[in-house]
Structures are given as C-alpha cells and as structure tokens.
Amino acid sequence: MTLQQLRYIVAVDDYRHFGKAAEACGLTQSTLSLMIKKLEEELDVMLFDRDAHPVVPTGMGRKVIDRAKVVLYNAEQIIEMTRSEKETLSGSLRMAFISTVSPVLIPGLFKYLGEHYPGISLQAEEMLMETVKEKLRKAEVDMGVVAGPVAEADFLEIPLYHERFLAYVSPENPDYQLENITTQRLFEQPIWIIRDGLRQLFPGDLKEGPFTYERFFEGGRVGILIQVVNDNGGLTIIPETHTGFILYSRQHCLRPIVDPVPSRTISLVIRRDYIHQAKLNAVVDAVRHIIPGELQENVIRKGPLVL
C-alpha cells in the first residue's frame, strides 16, 4: 500500500468516475484502475461498485477512503513540519464556517490574509455545525469556526470572541414599545428564528424552551430573517456582530434581551494533530482585526499559540 494509491481512491471518490479521477491525477485510466485493483487485492476487499453509475464506494470502501483521507492529511503534516516558518505561511488553507458567522468573518479574512499573508490561499465554505465537525474529523478541512463549546476529545478549541444576542422587532409588534425584552417574553410569542441555531441561544434548561415553530427559517442567513420581519412583522433574534449589517434607518428596531442575556462564544476548532501553528496564529491575528475589541476581552489568548 502506498500513499499514491490512497490518493487515487480518494480521487475516484471525489469525481465518482475513473476517467475524470485519472485525468486529475495525471494518469491514464488504465493505470489508475490497475493501481486501485492492486490495492484491492492487497486488502482483499472491493473498494468501489464499478457497476454503479456514477461509481460509488462499497460499504468497506467508504471506511477505507475516510481513513485514507486522514492518513494523507497526516502525511502532509509531516512535510509541512519540516518546512521553514516562512514556507508554512503559504499554500491552501481550507476553512469551514457556520452560516451565522461566515458573513462576519469571511470577507475580512480574505482581505487580511491577502494583505499580510499573500502566500496563503484561503478556501472558505459555510455549513451546519455538525457538518463542520464531520469534515474536520475526515481531514477535509483544516479549521472550523463554530459556536462553542464543542467539548469533544478529538478537537482543540480556541475561543475567538463572545457576543450577545439581540432582538430585532417590527414597529408593528407590541414589544417595539419596550426598552428591552425578557427571555421569558420571547417564549410567550411566535418568533422568526433559525431552527438549527436555537440551541446556541440560551443556556441551561432554556435551550428546550416552548418556542412556537410556526415561524422558523430552515437556513442560516440572518439577513433573510431581518427582511422577513421587515416585510411580515413580528420579531427575530440576531447575533450582536450582525447589527452592523442593519441599515441605519432600521437600527431603531434593535432591543436588548435580558433575564438572562443570551450569548455565545465563537471558537476556532482544529484536529488535535494539526501542526500549522503559523497559519493558526495568522487566522487568530486576522480575527483580532475584524472583531471589535470589546467582544474579544478575556476570550482570545494573547501571544503565540502553542499546539
């Protein structure tokens, strides 16, 4: 078994086509097929169902490919570990973001890394939190940005910033007349909400509060929720960092939430075997310049990060 053979089976899984995978690997299709066939014979298992169109991994093939991705990731880590500090600040950086964080961080990350670390090629994608963790486990991304705590043994979690949630209230809603809105009052009315983000809003038992799910948005775009309130009335809950996206003429619709104040900590999550300390510090440094300082107090670690 060779690393090259592992790259070939990962390529077939990515393209679901032997010809396209061979082209991506710079081989003829017959050569790629032969190398994969030799690996199957060595392992005494069929890795792909060749009768399916497109080609799909067998049950055992899926397990082997997932493990191969991790092996290839770790092999690349060994190469990177031997490079100089300057060289490690180059190459691709694959990051995954939960969707309520991506509009806050991604534009600034592209700008900051492009100006200060032009050798780094940032590849950013947004997805659900569980998908972020799954891709980290499979070494399909290098870093994830999620709402913590993650508290899982195979990850290292680095808090980036802490933010409150605020209510965005239509002037037609009776709560618009209030200076602030209690958490309990939120439970007493239908609200527009991102269903997947509900668990991040309130600590303790309030996570299972009796929200009315007649009004929820199956997605992660806070801006859409704001527009829904503008067009339909009612209220929604938004992260503090999204207030800057609200038009000045609509800032009057924001209200603090109290008793208790719902909040969340946004964290950078990596595999425990991740070794790119220089890239990690570059990302943390970028966040320090993107996020207002008051949200970082007692959250972002000062000085170099040690893995």
Tab-separated table of C-alpha atoms in Angstrom:
chain	number	residue	atom	x	y	z
A	1	MET	CA	0.000	0.000	0.000
A	2	THR	CA	1.354	3.425	-0.950
A	3	LEU	CA	0.285	6.986	-0.308
A	4	GLN	CA	-0.174	7.359	-4.049
A	5	GLN	CA	-2.698	4.519	-4.112
A	6	LEU	CA	-4.572	6.225	-1.284
A	7	ARG	CA	-4.637	9.447	-3.313
A	8	TYR	CA	-6.079	7.524	-6.253
A	9	ILE	CA	-9.004	6.062	-4.296
A	10	VAL	CA	-9.751	9.470	-2.779
A	11	ALA	CA	-9.756	10.973	-6.287
A	12	VAL	CA	-12.216	8.345	-7.549
A	13	ASP	CA	-14.439	9.057	-4.559
A	14	ASP	CA	-14.281	12.801	-5.296
A	15	TYR	CA	-15.047	12.508	-9.020
A	16	ARG	CA	-17.145	9.303	-8.941
A	17	HIS	CA	-15.629	8.484	-12.327
A	18	PHE	CA	-12.415	6.581	-13.083
A	19	GLY	CA	-11.651	8.604	-16.225
A	20	LYS	CA	-12.047	12.006	-14.535
A	21	ALA	CA	-10.083	10.839	-11.480
A	22	ALA	CA	-7.272	9.585	-13.711
A	23	GLU	CA	-7.147	12.915	-15.549
A	24	ALA	CA	-6.983	14.801	-12.239
A	25	CYS	CA	-4.126	12.540	-11.096
A	26	GLY	CA	-2.235	12.900	-14.369
A	27	LEU	CA	-2.596	9.209	-15.286
A	28	THR	CA	-4.240	7.113	-17.926
A	29	GLN	CA	-7.464	5.479	-16.801
A	30	SER	CA	-5.952	2.013	-17.248
A	31	THR	CA	-3.007	2.867	-14.982
A	32	LEU	CA	-5.238	4.272	-12.251
A	33	SER	CA	-7.572	1.275	-12.453
A	34	LEU	CA	-4.614	-1.102	-12.219
A	35	MET	CA	-3.188	0.634	-9.147
A	36	ILE	CA	-6.547	0.575	-7.384
A	37	LYS	CA	-7.044	-3.063	-8.355
A	38	LYS	CA	-3.670	-3.918	-6.773
A	39	LEU	CA	-4.716	-2.149	-3.579
A	40	GLU	CA	-7.993	-4.069	-3.513
A	41	GLU	CA	-6.104	-7.321	-3.932
A	42	GLU	CA	-3.703	-6.406	-1.136
A	43	LEU	CA	-6.582	-5.549	1.193
A	44	ASP	CA	-8.720	-8.418	-0.116
A	45	VAL	CA	-11.747	-6.154	-0.399
A	46	MET	CA	-13.685	-4.384	-3.161
A	47	LEU	CA	-13.436	-0.629	-2.657
A	48	PHE	CA	-15.808	0.511	-5.430
A	49	ASP	CA	-19.010	-0.722	-7.007
A	50	ARG	CA	-17.986	-0.442	-10.641
A	51	ASP	CA	-21.453	-1.398	-11.896
A	52	ALA	CA	-22.982	1.716	-10.378
A	53	HIS	CA	-23.216	4.923	-12.405
A	54	PRO	CA	-21.679	7.070	-11.153
A	55	VAL	CA	-19.119	4.848	-9.393
A	56	VAL	CA	-19.699	4.643	-5.632
A	57	PRO	CA	-17.636	3.174	-2.788
A	58	THR	CA	-18.723	-0.107	-1.239
A	59	GLY	CA	-19.534	-0.125	2.468
A	60	MET	CA	-15.993	-1.139	3.389
A	61	GLY	CA	-14.647	1.127	0.660
A	62	ARG	CA	-16.276	4.111	2.363
A	63	LYS	CA	-14.487	3.294	5.617
A	64	VAL	CA	-11.144	2.811	3.861
A	65	ILE	CA	-11.463	6.091	1.936
A	66	ASP	CA	-12.369	8.069	5.061
A	67	ARG	CA	-9.316	6.636	6.817
A	68	ALA	CA	-7.157	7.278	3.733
A	69	LYS	CA	-8.064	10.975	3.864
A	70	VAL	CA	-6.779	11.165	7.428
A	71	VAL	CA	-3.586	9.277	6.534
A	72	LEU	CA	-2.908	11.637	3.616
A	73	TYR	CA	-3.608	14.614	5.855
A	74	ASN	CA	-1.101	13.402	8.431
A	75	ALA	CA	1.483	12.674	5.732
A	76	GLU	CA	1.137	16.268	4.540
A	77	GLN	CA	1.562	17.427	8.133
A	78	ILE	CA	4.961	15.708	8.274
A	79	ILE	CA	6.069	17.539	5.142
A	80	GLU	CA	4.828	20.873	6.472
A	81	MET	CA	6.524	20.289	9.832
A	82	THR	CA	9.932	20.208	8.142
A	83	ARG	CA	9.467	23.455	6.261
A	84	SER	CA	10.623	26.842	7.480
A	85	GLU	CA	8.318	29.285	9.229
A	86	LYS	CA	8.114	31.354	6.049
A	87	GLU	CA	7.153	28.398	3.932
A	88	THR	CA	4.382	27.268	6.278
A	89	LEU	CA	2.656	30.599	5.653
A	90	SER	CA	1.858	29.529	2.121
A	91	GLY	CA	-0.327	27.030	0.367
A	92	SER	CA	-4.005	26.283	0.809
A	93	LEU	CA	-5.971	26.862	3.987
A	94	ARG	CA	-9.362	25.151	3.996
A	95	MET	CA	-11.822	26.640	6.487
A	96	ALA	CA	-15.440	25.820	7.288
A	97	PHE	CA	-17.807	28.294	8.966
A	98	ILE	CA	-21.265	28.033	10.446
A	99	SER	CA	-23.520	30.278	8.386
A	100	THR	CA	-24.280	32.802	11.154
A	101	VAL	CA	-20.553	33.572	11.357
A	102	SER	CA	-19.481	33.433	7.708
A	103	PRO	CA	-20.677	36.936	6.657
A	104	VAL	CA	-18.957	38.437	9.715
A	105	LEU	CA	-15.544	36.827	9.243
A	106	ILE	CA	-15.052	35.580	5.681
A	107	PRO	CA	-14.782	38.962	3.840
A	108	GLY	CA	-12.330	40.288	6.427
A	109	LEU	CA	-10.285	37.094	6.431
A	110	PHE	CA	-9.825	37.221	2.663
A	111	LYS	CA	-8.749	40.860	2.922
A	112	TYR	CA	-6.429	40.488	5.916
A	113	LEU	CA	-4.732	37.276	4.797
A	114	GLY	CA	-4.409	38.620	1.260
A	115	GLU	CA	-2.625	41.739	2.519
A	116	HIS	CA	-0.455	40.202	5.258
A	117	TYR	CA	-0.005	36.575	4.149
A	118	PRO	CA	-0.353	36.555	0.357
A	119	GLY	CA	1.161	33.078	0.168
A	120	ILE	CA	-1.886	31.595	1.906
A	121	SER	CA	-4.700	30.558	-0.413
A	122	LEU	CA	-7.871	30.686	1.679
A	123	GLN	CA	-10.703	28.348	0.713
A	124	ALA	CA	-13.826	29.133	2.738
A	125	GLU	CA	-17.143	27.315	2.895
A	126	GLU	CA	-20.196	27.646	5.119
A	127	MET	CA	-22.159	24.715	6.500
A	128	LEU	CA	-24.060	23.390	9.515
A	129	MET	CA	-22.092	22.901	12.725
A	130	GLU	CA	-22.325	19.104	12.622
A	131	THR	CA	-21.018	19.136	9.056
A	132	VAL	CA	-18.067	21.305	10.123
A	133	LYS	CA	-17.122	18.733	12.757
A	134	GLU	CA	-17.589	15.841	10.355
A	135	LYS	CA	-15.313	17.435	7.764
A	136	LEU	CA	-12.695	18.153	10.428
A	137	ARG	CA	-12.735	14.512	11.515
A	138	LYS	CA	-12.250	13.401	7.919
A	139	ALA	CA	-9.474	15.988	7.404
A	140	GLU	CA	-11.475	17.558	4.569
A	141	VAL	CA	-10.985	21.000	6.126
A	142	ASP	CA	-8.108	22.402	8.194
A	143	MET	CA	-10.038	24.663	10.569
A	144	GLY	CA	-13.643	25.197	11.565
A	145	VAL	CA	-15.319	28.257	13.082
A	146	VAL	CA	-18.337	27.336	15.191
A	147	ALA	CA	-20.394	28.379	18.187
A	148	GLY	CA	-18.802	26.660	21.168
A	149	PRO	CA	-18.296	24.888	23.356
A	150	VAL	CA	-17.544	21.836	21.240
A	151	ALA	CA	-16.143	19.767	24.127
A	152	GLU	CA	-15.064	16.757	22.066
A	153	ALA	CA	-11.827	14.933	22.793
A	154	ASP	CA	-10.559	14.783	19.210
A	155	PHE	CA	-10.694	18.582	18.735
A	156	LEU	CA	-8.756	21.528	20.092
A	157	GLU	CA	-10.992	24.561	20.613
A	158	ILE	CA	-9.690	28.144	20.676
A	159	PRO	CA	-12.246	30.803	21.727
A	160	LEU	CA	-12.210	33.804	19.381
A	161	TYR	CA	-14.894	36.176	20.631
A	162	HIS	CA	-18.038	36.337	22.736
A	163	GLU	CA	-21.250	38.058	21.658
A	164	ARG	CA	-24.777	38.683	22.868
A	165	PHE	CA	-27.995	38.008	21.017
A	166	LEU	CA	-30.352	40.929	20.403
A	167	ALA	CA	-33.991	41.110	19.401
A	168	TYR	CA	-34.917	42.736	16.097
A	169	VAL	CA	-38.531	43.908	16.474
A	170	SER	CA	-41.013	45.183	13.922
A	171	PRO	CA	-42.576	48.557	14.827
A	172	GLU	CA	-45.931	46.767	14.464
A	173	ASN	CA	-45.076	44.364	17.290
A	174	PRO	CA	-46.195	45.444	20.806
A	175	ASP	CA	-42.683	44.701	22.132
A	176	TYR	CA	-41.315	47.512	19.981
A	177	GLN	CA	-42.504	49.893	22.746
A	178	LEU	CA	-40.240	48.188	25.306
A	179	GLU	CA	-36.689	49.310	26.120
A	180	ASN	CA	-35.621	45.679	26.484
A	181	ILE	CA	-37.243	42.263	26.191
A	182	THR	CA	-37.015	39.491	28.744
A	183	THR	CA	-36.173	35.974	27.680
A	184	GLN	CA	-39.445	34.747	29.123
A	185	ARG	CA	-41.389	37.182	26.949
A	186	LEU	CA	-39.715	35.724	23.891
A	187	PHE	CA	-41.117	32.336	24.848
A	188	GLU	CA	-44.629	33.762	25.023
A	189	GLN	CA	-44.951	34.626	21.330
A	190	PRO	CA	-44.103	33.194	17.917
A	191	ILE	CA	-40.736	34.411	16.678
A	192	TRP	CA	-38.871	34.133	13.419
A	193	ILE	CA	-35.796	32.030	14.122
A	194	ILE	CA	-33.115	29.880	12.530
A	195	ARG	CA	-34.151	26.475	13.807
A	196	ASP	CA	-30.649	24.980	13.752
A	197	GLY	CA	-29.321	27.881	15.829
A	198	LEU	CA	-31.865	27.643	18.636
A	199	ARG	CA	-29.629	25.505	20.851
A	200	GLN	CA	-26.960	28.233	20.803
A	201	LEU	CA	-29.258	30.979	22.052
A	202	PHE	CA	-29.989	30.152	25.651
A	203	PRO	CA	-28.047	28.381	28.404
A	204	GLY	CA	-29.271	25.540	30.591
A	205	ASP	CA	-32.883	24.440	30.542
A	206	LEU	CA	-33.915	27.359	28.341
A	207	LYS	CA	-32.485	25.531	25.339
A	208	GLU	CA	-35.632	23.443	25.308
A	209	GLY	CA	-37.974	26.387	25.757
A	210	PRO	CA	-41.514	26.264	24.335
A	211	PHE	CA	-40.850	28.195	21.121
A	212	THR	CA	-43.651	28.215	18.575
A	213	TYR	CA	-42.196	26.655	15.430
A	214	GLU	CA	-44.814	28.088	13.094
A	215	ARG	CA	-42.225	30.689	12.223
A	216	PHE	CA	-38.782	29.357	11.515
A	217	PHE	CA	-36.308	29.671	8.695
A	218	GLU	CA	-34.555	26.481	7.575
A	219	GLY	CA	-31.226	28.066	6.796
A	220	GLY	CA	-28.554	30.266	8.288
A	221	ARG	CA	-28.915	33.693	6.761
A	222	VAL	CA	-29.612	36.229	9.482
A	223	GLY	CA	-30.152	38.908	6.853
A	224	ILE	CA	-33.113	36.978	5.488
A	225	LEU	CA	-34.695	36.846	8.951
A	226	ILE	CA	-34.330	40.611	9.255
A	227	GLN	CA	-36.019	41.128	5.893
A	228	VAL	CA	-38.784	38.688	6.884
A	229	VAL	CA	-39.510	40.803	9.966
A	230	ASN	CA	-39.450	43.992	7.874
A	231	ASP	CA	-41.984	42.519	5.451
A	232	ASN	CA	-44.148	40.425	7.778
A	233	GLY	CA	-43.893	41.928	11.255
A	234	GLY	CA	-43.057	40.045	14.449
A	235	LEU	CA	-39.507	39.736	15.777
A	236	THR	CA	-36.361	37.691	15.449
A	237	ILE	CA	-33.107	37.131	17.328
A	238	ILE	CA	-29.744	38.076	15.817
A	239	PRO	CA	-26.089	37.847	16.919
A	240	GLU	CA	-24.515	41.097	18.055
A	241	THR	CA	-21.941	41.083	15.248
A	242	HIS	CA	-24.738	41.258	12.663
A	243	THR	CA	-26.016	44.637	13.865
A	244	GLY	CA	-23.560	46.363	11.537
A	245	PHE	CA	-25.375	44.824	8.557
A	246	ILE	CA	-28.646	46.528	9.516
A	247	LEU	CA	-29.450	49.780	7.728
A	248	TYR	CA	-29.087	52.891	9.888
A	249	SER	CA	-32.746	53.646	9.258
A	250	ARG	CA	-33.678	50.283	10.867
A	251	GLN	CA	-31.358	50.367	13.888
A	252	HIS	CA	-34.301	51.575	15.974
A	253	CYS	CA	-35.738	48.046	15.745
A	254	LEU	CA	-32.984	46.517	17.927
A	255	ARG	CA	-33.699	45.697	21.566
A	256	PRO	CA	-31.507	44.091	24.259
A	257	ILE	CA	-32.631	40.732	25.641
A	258	VAL	CA	-32.385	40.388	29.432
A	259	ASP	CA	-33.035	37.972	32.324
A	260	PRO	CA	-30.864	36.211	31.265
A	261	VAL	CA	-28.835	37.732	28.449
A	262	PRO	CA	-28.450	35.036	25.755
A	263	SER	CA	-24.958	34.864	24.287
A	264	ARG	CA	-22.495	32.583	22.549
A	265	THR	CA	-18.764	32.107	22.172
A	266	ILE	CA	-17.373	31.717	18.664
A	267	SER	CA	-14.419	29.346	18.541
A	268	LEU	CA	-11.797	28.145	16.111
A	269	VAL	CA	-11.708	24.337	16.084
A	270	ILE	CA	-8.912	22.145	14.754
A	271	ARG	CA	-7.924	18.495	14.891
A	272	ARG	CA	-5.534	17.739	17.747
A	273	ASP	CA	-2.938	16.530	15.246
A	274	TYR	CA	-2.923	19.857	13.376
A	275	ILE	CA	0.612	21.273	13.275
A	276	HIS	CA	0.382	24.508	11.246
A	277	GLN	CA	0.942	26.806	14.202
A	278	ALA	CA	1.937	29.727	11.971
A	279	LYS	CA	-1.289	29.528	9.934
A	280	LEU	CA	-3.323	29.156	13.101
A	281	ASN	CA	-1.832	32.312	14.549
A	282	ALA	CA	-2.366	34.120	11.241
A	283	VAL	CA	-6.093	33.369	11.405
A	284	VAL	CA	-6.357	34.414	15.068
A	285	ASP	CA	-4.463	37.609	14.253
A	286	ALA	CA	-6.923	38.296	11.423
A	287	VAL	CA	-9.910	37.844	13.743
A	288	ARG	CA	-8.373	40.318	16.192
A	289	HIS	CA	-8.509	42.931	13.440
A	290	ILE	CA	-12.025	42.046	12.248
A	291	ILE	CA	-13.952	41.758	15.519
A	292	PRO	CA	-14.421	44.773	17.848
A	293	GLY	CA	-12.044	44.636	20.802
A	294	GLU	CA	-14.758	44.595	23.465
A	295	LEU	CA	-16.043	41.262	22.154
A	296	GLN	CA	-12.576	39.739	22.497
A	297	GLU	CA	-11.943	40.615	26.134
A	298	ASN	CA	-10.985	37.548	28.178
A	299	VAL	CA	-11.586	35.358	25.143
A	300	ILE	CA	-8.733	35.464	22.612
A	301	ARG	CA	-5.453	34.234	24.006
A	302	LYS	CA	-2.578	36.703	23.849
A	303	GLY	CA	0.740	35.867	22.272
A	304	PRO	CA	1.740	32.856	20.180
A	305	LEU	CA	-0.493	29.828	20.293
A	306	VAL	CA	1.248	26.595	21.178
A	307	LEU	CA	-0.221	23.378	19.793
